[in-house]
Amino acid sequence: MGGPMAGHLIDAGYRLRVHTRTASKAEPLLERGATWCENVGDVAVDADAVCTIVGYPDDVEQTYFGAAGILAKCRPYAVLIDLTTSAPDLARRIADGHPQALDCPVSGGDVGAQAGTLSIMCGGTDEAFTAALPLLKCMGKNVVHQGGPGAGQLCKLVNQIVIAGTMLGVAEALAFARQPGLDPDTVLRSIGDGAAQSWTLDNLGPRMLAGDFEPGFFVKHFRKDMRLAAEAAQRLGMDLPGLAIARQQYEHVDDDSGTQALIKRYDP
């Protein structure tokens, strides 16, 4: 998702320095004028703003707190925007060390990243959010300040709890539609405009039916998100049985598939 998001910043006229763990993924951006950095911290040198999107909280920790990481090399007033879905406590730790840091996880998948229509949930100070808003609007159409540091991550966990239940419903329903001989594509035409309508049904339902399990969002990353949500719920003393069922079902789905591959559990 980071490639298309960075591309929108170039479209808006921003000058970019970029780093990825797989250098070849940055080639389209370099061809459009971005400058390559050999180390992640180097993107922060003399930068007014730094955007990151990586895989797991451990990656965020290393990216920001490593000896040659962003916090070691950024300007004191630089706005730091982490777009990864990560742990709320980690977001607060970053902001403790750099008050201009924001946690801004996104929703909308590969489709939203490419179209620049992501929903972006932001946690941090009012000052940092105001400074980051022009950049965030290049990548998303629904940019909302949720509160102080960590609030963006908490909102994203709410989002993932909703998606977990919705994914179960869509996969089960489409598998059920096939069983008595209904044409699932025709079923989608009916229920997609009714009370069952959802982003998941509209965008991932057709992929499920087509057997297209290429990742717009990896199962392994969704499992991470559900784990973070379950841990947060446990700290709050809450029992979320729907989330628990979704986590259990996804344990049987291939790591590198897209999340829509859940339908294999019901319709092999």
PDB file of C-alpha atoms in Angstrom:
ATOM      1  CA  MET A   1       0.000   0.000   0.000  1.00  0.00           C
ATOM      2  CA  GLY A   2       2.888   2.360   0.633  1.00  0.00           C
ATOM      3  CA  GLY A   3       3.814   2.676  -3.041  1.00  0.00           C
ATOM      4  CA  PRO A   4       0.494   4.123  -4.249  1.00  0.00           C
ATOM      5  CA  MET A   5       0.242   6.321  -1.150  1.00  0.00           C
ATOM      6  CA  ALA A   6       3.691   7.787  -1.805  1.00  0.00           C
ATOM      7  CA  GLY A   7       2.717   8.245  -5.440  1.00  0.00           C
ATOM      8  CA  HIS A   8      -0.170  10.497  -4.427  1.00  0.00           C
ATOM      9  CA  LEU A   9       2.282  12.694  -2.505  1.00  0.00           C
ATOM     10  CA  ILE A  10       4.429  13.014  -5.633  1.00  0.00           C
ATOM     11  CA  ASP A  11       1.298  13.891  -7.622  1.00  0.00           C
ATOM     12  CA  ALA A  12       0.660  16.706  -5.137  1.00  0.00           C
ATOM     13  CA  GLY A  13       4.132  18.148  -5.718  1.00  0.00           C
ATOM     14  CA  TYR A  14       5.966  16.913  -2.632  1.00  0.00           C
ATOM     15  CA  ARG A  15       9.626  15.916  -2.888  1.00  0.00           C
ATOM     16  CA  LEU A  16      10.212  12.443  -1.476  1.00  0.00           C
ATOM     17  CA  ARG A  17      13.089  10.442  -0.068  1.00  0.00           C
ATOM     18  CA  VAL A  18      12.136   6.793   0.231  1.00  0.00           C
ATOM     19  CA  HIS A  19      13.323   3.551   1.764  1.00  0.00           C
ATOM     20  CA  THR A  20      11.857   0.050   1.596  1.00  0.00           C
ATOM     21  CA  ARG A  21      13.203  -3.296   2.725  1.00  0.00           C
ATOM     22  CA  THR A  22      12.768  -4.564  -0.842  1.00  0.00           C
ATOM     23  CA  ALA A  23      14.474  -1.904  -2.933  1.00  0.00           C
ATOM     24  CA  SER A  24      12.845  -2.986  -6.210  1.00  0.00           C
ATOM     25  CA  LYS A  25       9.439  -1.938  -4.864  1.00  0.00           C
ATOM     26  CA  ALA A  26      10.617   1.673  -4.819  1.00  0.00           C
ATOM     27  CA  GLU A  27      11.628   1.728  -8.505  1.00  0.00           C
ATOM     28  CA  PRO A  28       8.334   3.242  -9.796  1.00  0.00           C
ATOM     29  CA  LEU A  29       8.736   6.077  -7.281  1.00  0.00           C
ATOM     30  CA  LEU A  30      12.390   6.623  -8.181  1.00  0.00           C
ATOM     31  CA  GLU A  31      11.426   6.861 -11.854  1.00  0.00           C
ATOM     32  CA  ARG A  32       9.053   9.658 -10.859  1.00  0.00           C
ATOM     33  CA  GLY A  33      11.748  11.660  -9.055  1.00  0.00           C
ATOM     34  CA  ALA A  34      11.933  10.236  -5.528  1.00  0.00           C
ATOM     35  CA  THR A  35      15.395   9.865  -3.980  1.00  0.00           C
ATOM     36  CA  TRP A  36      16.529   6.509  -2.604  1.00  0.00           C
ATOM     37  CA  CYS A  37      17.879   6.214   0.967  1.00  0.00           C
ATOM     38  CA  GLU A  38      19.933   3.201   1.988  1.00  0.00           C
ATOM     39  CA  ASN A  39      18.774   3.348   5.628  1.00  0.00           C
ATOM     40  CA  VAL A  40      15.371   4.071   7.075  1.00  0.00           C
ATOM     41  CA  GLY A  41      16.611   6.842   9.344  1.00  0.00           C
ATOM     42  CA  ASP A  42      18.094   8.724   6.401  1.00  0.00           C
ATOM     43  CA  VAL A  43      14.619   9.569   5.085  1.00  0.00           C
ATOM     44  CA  ALA A  44      14.174  11.753   8.185  1.00  0.00           C
ATOM     45  CA  VAL A  45      17.342  13.835   7.788  1.00  0.00           C
ATOM     46  CA  ASP A  46      16.295  17.464   7.105  1.00  0.00           C
ATOM     47  CA  ALA A  47      12.715  16.329   6.378  1.00  0.00           C
ATOM     48  CA  ASP A  48       9.705  18.386   7.449  1.00  0.00           C
ATOM     49  CA  ALA A  49       7.539  15.251   7.609  1.00  0.00           C
ATOM     50  CA  VAL A  50       8.140  11.509   7.668  1.00  0.00           C
ATOM     51  CA  CYS A  51       5.531   8.878   6.750  1.00  0.00           C
ATOM     52  CA  THR A  52       5.941   5.206   7.600  1.00  0.00           C
ATOM     53  CA  ILE A  53       3.880   2.121   6.875  1.00  0.00           C
ATOM     54  CA  VAL A  54       5.370  -1.256   7.798  1.00  0.00           C
ATOM     55  CA  GLY A  55       4.067  -4.647   8.870  1.00  0.00           C
ATOM     56  CA  TYR A  56       4.152  -5.298  12.601  1.00  0.00           C
ATOM     57  CA  PRO A  57       4.669  -3.434  15.894  1.00  0.00           C
ATOM     58  CA  ASP A  58       8.204  -4.845  16.087  1.00  0.00           C
ATOM     59  CA  ASP A  59       8.911  -3.227  12.709  1.00  0.00           C
ATOM     60  CA  VAL A  60       7.552   0.092  13.972  1.00  0.00           C
ATOM     61  CA  GLU A  61       9.718  -0.192  17.091  1.00  0.00           C
ATOM     62  CA  GLN A  62      12.874  -0.750  15.040  1.00  0.00           C
ATOM     63  CA  THR A  63      11.981   1.923  12.485  1.00  0.00           C
ATOM     64  CA  TYR A  64      11.563   4.611  15.134  1.00  0.00           C
ATOM     65  CA  PHE A  65      13.724   3.542  18.073  1.00  0.00           C
ATOM     66  CA  GLY A  66      16.613   1.779  16.291  1.00  0.00           C
ATOM     67  CA  ALA A  67      20.102   3.225  16.663  1.00  0.00           C
ATOM     68  CA  ALA A  68      19.870   4.621  13.127  1.00  0.00           C
ATOM     69  CA  GLY A  69      16.113   5.036  13.218  1.00  0.00           C
ATOM     70  CA  ILE A  70      13.822   7.968  12.642  1.00  0.00           C
ATOM     71  CA  LEU A  71      13.831   9.397  16.168  1.00  0.00           C
ATOM     72  CA  ALA A  72      17.624   9.481  16.149  1.00  0.00           C
ATOM     73  CA  LYS A  73      17.791  11.455  12.897  1.00  0.00           C
ATOM     74  CA  CYS A  74      14.655  13.582  12.552  1.00  0.00           C
ATOM     75  CA  ARG A  75      14.370  17.303  13.156  1.00  0.00           C
ATOM     76  CA  PRO A  76      12.811  18.288  16.507  1.00  0.00           C
ATOM     77  CA  TYR A  77       9.816  19.892  14.767  1.00  0.00           C
ATOM     78  CA  ALA A  78       9.339  17.297  12.017  1.00  0.00           C
ATOM     79  CA  VAL A  79       5.889  15.730  11.828  1.00  0.00           C
ATOM     80  CA  LEU A  80       6.113  11.935  12.122  1.00  0.00           C
ATOM     81  CA  ILE A  81       3.167  10.037  10.647  1.00  0.00           C
ATOM     82  CA  ASP A  82       2.976   6.301  11.255  1.00  0.00           C
ATOM     83  CA  LEU A  83       0.306   4.760   9.025  1.00  0.00           C
ATOM     84  CA  THR A  84       0.915   1.199  10.240  1.00  0.00           C
ATOM     85  CA  THR A  85      -1.752  -0.621  12.240  1.00  0.00           C
ATOM     86  CA  SER A  86       0.191  -1.072  15.452  1.00  0.00           C
ATOM     87  CA  ALA A  87      -0.146  -1.116  19.234  1.00  0.00           C
ATOM     88  CA  PRO A  88      -1.692   1.921  20.968  1.00  0.00           C
ATOM     89  CA  ASP A  89       0.936   1.783  23.738  1.00  0.00           C
ATOM     90  CA  LEU A  90       3.733   1.909  21.162  1.00  0.00           C
ATOM     91  CA  ALA A  91       2.146   4.939  19.512  1.00  0.00           C
ATOM     92  CA  ARG A  92       2.118   6.682  22.893  1.00  0.00           C
ATOM     93  CA  ARG A  93       5.792   5.836  23.458  1.00  0.00           C
ATOM     94  CA  ILE A  94       6.737   7.388  20.120  1.00  0.00           C
ATOM     95  CA  ALA A  95       4.743  10.526  20.949  1.00  0.00           C
ATOM     96  CA  ASP A  96       6.386  10.696  24.393  1.00  0.00           C
ATOM     97  CA  GLY A  97       9.745  10.967  22.628  1.00  0.00           C
ATOM     98  CA  HIS A  98       8.503  13.262  19.854  1.00  0.00           C
ATOM     99  CA  PRO A  99       5.336  15.315  20.502  1.00  0.00           C
ATOM    100  CA  GLN A 100       4.898  15.933  16.775  1.00  0.00           C
ATOM    101  CA  ALA A 101       4.268  12.219  16.195  1.00  0.00           C
ATOM    102  CA  LEU A 102       0.919  10.906  14.973  1.00  0.00           C
ATOM    103  CA  ASP A 103      -0.512   7.400  14.784  1.00  0.00           C
ATOM    104  CA  CYS A 104      -2.602   7.318  11.609  1.00  0.00           C
ATOM    105  CA  PRO A 105      -3.612   3.764  10.637  1.00  0.00           C
ATOM    106  CA  VAL A 106      -5.608   3.440   7.443  1.00  0.00           C
ATOM    107  CA  SER A 107      -8.524   1.416   6.117  1.00  0.00           C
ATOM    108  CA  GLY A 108      -9.605   0.793   2.549  1.00  0.00           C
ATOM    109  CA  GLY A 109      -7.106  -1.818   1.366  1.00  0.00           C
ATOM    110  CA  ASP A 110      -5.230  -1.797  -1.914  1.00  0.00           C
ATOM    111  CA  VAL A 111      -8.255  -0.313  -3.689  1.00  0.00           C
ATOM    112  CA  GLY A 112      -8.331   2.710  -1.395  1.00  0.00           C
ATOM    113  CA  ALA A 113      -4.559   3.171  -1.492  1.00  0.00           C
ATOM    114  CA  GLN A 114      -4.525   3.244  -5.284  1.00  0.00           C
ATOM    115  CA  ALA A 115      -7.512   5.580  -5.522  1.00  0.00           C
ATOM    116  CA  GLY A 116      -6.398   7.899  -2.725  1.00  0.00           C
ATOM    117  CA  THR A 117      -9.661   7.283  -0.887  1.00  0.00           C
ATOM    118  CA  LEU A 118      -8.424   5.696   2.337  1.00  0.00           C
ATOM    119  CA  SER A 119     -10.054   6.292   5.688  1.00  0.00           C
ATOM    120  CA  ILE A 120      -7.333   7.592   8.013  1.00  0.00           C
ATOM    121  CA  MET A 121      -7.774   7.475  11.802  1.00  0.00           C
ATOM    122  CA  CYS A 122      -5.464   9.877  13.603  1.00  0.00           C
ATOM    123  CA  GLY A 123      -4.116  10.096  17.130  1.00  0.00           C
ATOM    124  CA  GLY A 124      -1.874  12.893  18.392  1.00  0.00           C
ATOM    125  CA  THR A 125      -1.859  16.533  19.374  1.00  0.00           C
ATOM    126  CA  ASP A 126      -4.006  19.115  17.615  1.00  0.00           C
ATOM    127  CA  GLU A 127      -0.839  20.873  16.430  1.00  0.00           C
ATOM    128  CA  ALA A 128       0.624  17.742  14.858  1.00  0.00           C
ATOM    129  CA  PHE A 129      -2.671  16.823  13.208  1.00  0.00           C
ATOM    130  CA  THR A 130      -3.072  20.286  11.694  1.00  0.00           C
ATOM    131  CA  ALA A 131       0.467  20.151  10.303  1.00  0.00           C
ATOM    132  CA  ALA A 132      -0.037  16.674   8.830  1.00  0.00           C
ATOM    133  CA  LEU A 133      -3.503  17.223   7.383  1.00  0.00           C
ATOM    134  CA  PRO A 134      -2.424  18.412   3.884  1.00  0.00           C
ATOM    135  CA  LEU A 135      -0.315  15.259   3.473  1.00  0.00           C
ATOM    136  CA  LEU A 136      -3.014  12.965   4.796  1.00  0.00           C
ATOM    137  CA  LYS A 137      -5.603  14.443   2.449  1.00  0.00           C
ATOM    138  CA  CYS A 138      -3.423  13.395  -0.493  1.00  0.00           C
ATOM    139  CA  MET A 139      -3.833   9.761   0.563  1.00  0.00           C
ATOM    140  CA  GLY A 140      -7.331   9.617   2.013  1.00  0.00           C
ATOM    141  CA  LYS A 141     -10.765  11.138   1.651  1.00  0.00           C
ATOM    142  CA  ASN A 142     -11.921  10.545   5.236  1.00  0.00           C
ATOM    143  CA  VAL A 143      -9.303  11.907   7.627  1.00  0.00           C
ATOM    144  CA  VAL A 144     -10.518  12.147  11.228  1.00  0.00           C
ATOM    145  CA  HIS A 145      -8.662  13.216  14.377  1.00  0.00           C
ATOM    146  CA  GLN A 146      -9.727  10.730  17.052  1.00  0.00           C
ATOM    147  CA  GLY A 147      -7.867  12.220  20.016  1.00  0.00           C
ATOM    148  CA  GLY A 148      -4.452  12.094  21.659  1.00  0.00           C
ATOM    149  CA  PRO A 149      -1.580   9.680  20.990  1.00  0.00           C
ATOM    150  CA  GLY A 150      -2.801   6.099  20.586  1.00  0.00           C
ATOM    151  CA  ALA A 151      -6.370   7.102  19.715  1.00  0.00           C
ATOM    152  CA  GLY A 152      -5.837   6.427  16.020  1.00  0.00           C
ATOM    153  CA  GLN A 153      -4.671   2.898  16.761  1.00  0.00           C
ATOM    154  CA  LEU A 154      -7.610   2.248  19.073  1.00  0.00           C
ATOM    155  CA  CYS A 155     -10.032   3.424  16.378  1.00  0.00           C
ATOM    156  CA  LYS A 156      -8.375   1.111  13.860  1.00  0.00           C
ATOM    157  CA  LEU A 157      -8.868  -1.810  16.229  1.00  0.00           C
ATOM    158  CA  VAL A 158     -12.579  -0.931  16.325  1.00  0.00           C
ATOM    159  CA  ASN A 159     -12.490  -1.014  12.520  1.00  0.00           C
ATOM    160  CA  GLN A 160     -10.839  -4.437  12.496  1.00  0.00           C
ATOM    161  CA  ILE A 161     -13.366  -5.877  14.946  1.00  0.00           C
ATOM    162  CA  VAL A 162     -16.135  -4.807  12.567  1.00  0.00           C
ATOM    163  CA  ILE A 163     -14.297  -6.305   9.583  1.00  0.00           C
ATOM    164  CA  ALA A 164     -13.678  -9.599  11.413  1.00  0.00           C
ATOM    165  CA  GLY A 165     -17.394 -10.131  11.951  1.00  0.00           C
ATOM    166  CA  THR A 166     -18.299  -8.905   8.476  1.00  0.00           C
ATOM    167  CA  MET A 167     -15.807 -11.248   6.829  1.00  0.00           C
ATOM    168  CA  LEU A 168     -17.332 -14.215   8.640  1.00  0.00           C
ATOM    169  CA  GLY A 169     -20.799 -13.177   7.501  1.00  0.00           C
ATOM    170  CA  VAL A 170     -19.850 -12.619   3.853  1.00  0.00           C
ATOM    171  CA  ALA A 171     -17.894 -15.882   3.547  1.00  0.00           C
ATOM    172  CA  GLU A 172     -20.592 -17.960   5.215  1.00  0.00           C
ATOM    173  CA  ALA A 173     -23.388 -16.321   3.233  1.00  0.00           C
ATOM    174  CA  LEU A 174     -21.782 -16.802  -0.181  1.00  0.00           C
ATOM    175  CA  ALA A 175     -20.888 -20.410   0.628  1.00  0.00           C
ATOM    176  CA  PHE A 176     -24.490 -20.943   1.732  1.00  0.00           C
ATOM    177  CA  ALA A 177     -25.805 -19.389  -1.505  1.00  0.00           C
ATOM    178  CA  ARG A 178     -23.968 -21.991  -3.565  1.00  0.00           C
ATOM    179  CA  GLN A 179     -25.201 -24.964  -1.552  1.00  0.00           C
ATOM    180  CA  PRO A 180     -28.873 -24.989  -2.658  1.00  0.00           C
ATOM    181  CA  GLY A 181     -27.965 -24.065  -6.236  1.00  0.00           C
ATOM    182  CA  LEU A 182     -28.386 -20.289  -6.272  1.00  0.00           C
ATOM    183  CA  ASP A 183     -26.144 -18.318  -8.602  1.00  0.00           C
ATOM    184  CA  PRO A 184     -23.968 -16.363  -6.123  1.00  0.00           C
ATOM    185  CA  ASP A 185     -23.260 -13.573  -8.610  1.00  0.00           C
ATOM    186  CA  THR A 186     -26.995 -13.048  -9.020  1.00  0.00           C
ATOM    187  CA  VAL A 187     -27.390 -13.146  -5.246  1.00  0.00           C
ATOM    188  CA  LEU A 188     -24.781 -10.380  -4.951  1.00  0.00           C
ATOM    189  CA  ARG A 189     -26.831  -8.209  -7.309  1.00  0.00           C
ATOM    190  CA  SER A 190     -29.749  -8.407  -4.894  1.00  0.00           C
ATOM    191  CA  ILE A 191     -28.154  -8.215  -1.477  1.00  0.00           C
ATOM    192  CA  GLY A 192     -25.498  -5.684  -2.488  1.00  0.00           C
ATOM    193  CA  ASP A 193     -28.143  -2.957  -2.649  1.00  0.00           C
ATOM    194  CA  GLY A 194     -30.029  -3.979   0.467  1.00  0.00           C
ATOM    195  CA  ALA A 195     -29.427  -3.912   4.190  1.00  0.00           C
ATOM    196  CA  ALA A 196     -26.526  -6.394   3.805  1.00  0.00           C
ATOM    197  CA  GLN A 197     -24.511  -3.952   1.704  1.00  0.00           C
ATOM    198  CA  SER A 198     -20.935  -3.336   2.908  1.00  0.00           C
ATOM    199  CA  TRP A 199     -17.497  -2.509   1.549  1.00  0.00           C
ATOM    200  CA  THR A 200     -16.438  -6.106   2.187  1.00  0.00           C
ATOM    201  CA  LEU A 201     -19.403  -7.547   0.297  1.00  0.00           C
ATOM    202  CA  ASP A 202     -18.968  -5.155  -2.644  1.00  0.00           C
ATOM    203  CA  ASN A 203     -15.203  -5.430  -3.022  1.00  0.00           C
ATOM    204  CA  LEU A 204     -14.242  -8.848  -1.669  1.00  0.00           C
ATOM    205  CA  GLY A 205     -17.430 -10.822  -2.356  1.00  0.00           C
ATOM    206  CA  PRO A 206     -16.719 -10.927  -6.123  1.00  0.00           C
ATOM    207  CA  ARG A 207     -13.110 -11.956  -5.438  1.00  0.00           C
ATOM    208  CA  MET A 208     -14.319 -14.790  -3.216  1.00  0.00           C
ATOM    209  CA  LEU A 209     -16.657 -16.054  -5.939  1.00  0.00           C
ATOM    210  CA  ALA A 210     -13.955 -15.788  -8.614  1.00  0.00           C
ATOM    211  CA  GLY A 211     -11.421 -17.710  -6.511  1.00  0.00           C
ATOM    212  CA  ASP A 212      -9.169 -14.647  -6.555  1.00  0.00           C
ATOM    213  CA  PHE A 213      -7.226 -14.830  -3.325  1.00  0.00           C
ATOM    214  CA  GLU A 214      -4.407 -12.436  -4.237  1.00  0.00           C
ATOM    215  CA  PRO A 215      -3.698 -10.171  -1.289  1.00  0.00           C
ATOM    216  CA  GLY A 216      -5.053  -6.679  -1.170  1.00  0.00           C
ATOM    217  CA  PHE A 217      -4.570  -7.148   2.570  1.00  0.00           C
ATOM    218  CA  PHE A 218      -2.585 -10.134   3.817  1.00  0.00           C
ATOM    219  CA  VAL A 219      -4.124 -12.690   6.178  1.00  0.00           C
ATOM    220  CA  LYS A 220      -0.947 -12.539   8.301  1.00  0.00           C
ATOM    221  CA  HIS A 221      -1.437  -8.818   8.849  1.00  0.00           C
ATOM    222  CA  PHE A 222      -5.130  -9.238   9.647  1.00  0.00           C
ATOM    223  CA  ARG A 223      -4.262 -11.889  12.228  1.00  0.00           C
ATOM    224  CA  LYS A 224      -1.867  -9.383  13.793  1.00  0.00           C
ATOM    225  CA  ASP A 225      -4.615  -6.759  13.905  1.00  0.00           C
ATOM    226  CA  MET A 226      -7.099  -9.142  15.517  1.00  0.00           C
ATOM    227  CA  ARG A 227      -4.495 -10.124  18.097  1.00  0.00           C
ATOM    228  CA  LEU A 228      -3.912  -6.465  18.971  1.00  0.00           C
ATOM    229  CA  ALA A 229      -7.679  -5.956  19.312  1.00  0.00           C
ATOM    230  CA  ALA A 230      -8.028  -9.032  21.536  1.00  0.00           C
ATOM    231  CA  GLU A 231      -5.157  -7.854  23.750  1.00  0.00           C
ATOM    232  CA  ALA A 232      -6.686  -4.397  24.083  1.00  0.00           C
ATOM    233  CA  ALA A 233     -10.071  -5.912  24.943  1.00  0.00           C
ATOM    234  CA  GLN A 234      -8.468  -8.136  27.569  1.00  0.00           C
ATOM    235  CA  ARG A 235      -6.826  -5.117  29.208  1.00  0.00           C
ATOM    236  CA  LEU A 236     -10.259  -3.479  29.316  1.00  0.00           C
ATOM    237  CA  GLY A 237     -11.815  -6.578  30.871  1.00  0.00           C
ATOM    238  CA  MET A 238     -14.019  -7.215  27.821  1.00  0.00           C
ATOM    239  CA  ASP A 239     -15.057 -10.509  26.222  1.00  0.00           C
ATOM    240  CA  LEU A 240     -15.451 -10.319  22.422  1.00  0.00           C
ATOM    241  CA  PRO A 241     -16.682 -13.765  21.290  1.00  0.00           C
ATOM    242  CA  GLY A 242     -17.230 -12.738  17.660  1.00  0.00           C
ATOM    243  CA  LEU A 243     -13.623 -11.608  17.381  1.00  0.00           C
ATOM    244  CA  ALA A 244     -12.490 -14.849  19.004  1.00  0.00           C
ATOM    245  CA  ILE A 245     -14.368 -16.928  16.394  1.00  0.00           C
ATOM    246  CA  ALA A 246     -12.861 -14.915  13.542  1.00  0.00           C
ATOM    247  CA  ARG A 247      -9.355 -15.371  14.945  1.00  0.00           C
ATOM    248  CA  GLN A 248      -9.949 -19.108  15.230  1.00  0.00           C
ATOM    249  CA  GLN A 249     -11.167 -19.409  11.638  1.00  0.00           C
ATOM    250  CA  TYR A 250      -8.271 -17.376  10.229  1.00  0.00           C
ATOM    251  CA  GLU A 251      -5.752 -19.685  11.905  1.00  0.00           C
ATOM    252  CA  HIS A 252      -6.614 -22.138   9.104  1.00  0.00           C
ATOM    253  CA  VAL A 253      -6.096 -19.688   6.211  1.00  0.00           C
ATOM    254  CA  ASP A 254      -2.773 -19.272   4.396  1.00  0.00           C
ATOM    255  CA  ASP A 255      -0.630 -16.384   5.688  1.00  0.00           C
ATOM    256  CA  ASP A 256       0.088 -14.871   2.289  1.00  0.00           C
ATOM    257  CA  SER A 257      -3.452 -15.002   0.901  1.00  0.00           C
ATOM    258  CA  GLY A 258      -5.781 -12.037   0.867  1.00  0.00           C
ATOM    259  CA  THR A 259      -8.312 -11.903   3.679  1.00  0.00           C
ATOM    260  CA  GLN A 260     -11.085 -12.958   1.257  1.00  0.00           C
ATOM    261  CA  ALA A 261      -9.558 -16.464   1.273  1.00  0.00           C
ATOM    262  CA  LEU A 262     -11.606 -17.082   4.422  1.00  0.00           C
ATOM    263  CA  ILE A 263     -14.324 -18.485   2.147  1.00  0.00           C
ATOM    264  CA  LYS A 264     -12.169 -21.597   1.717  1.00  0.00           C
ATOM    265  CA  ARG A 265     -13.117 -22.540   5.276  1.00  0.00           C
ATOM    266  CA  TYR A 266     -16.767 -22.864   4.197  1.00  0.00           C
ATOM    267  CA  ASP A 267     -16.547 -23.555   0.472  1.00  0.00           C
ATOM    268  CA  PRO A 268     -13.287 -25.443  -0.275  1.00  0.00           C
TER     269      PRO A 268
END
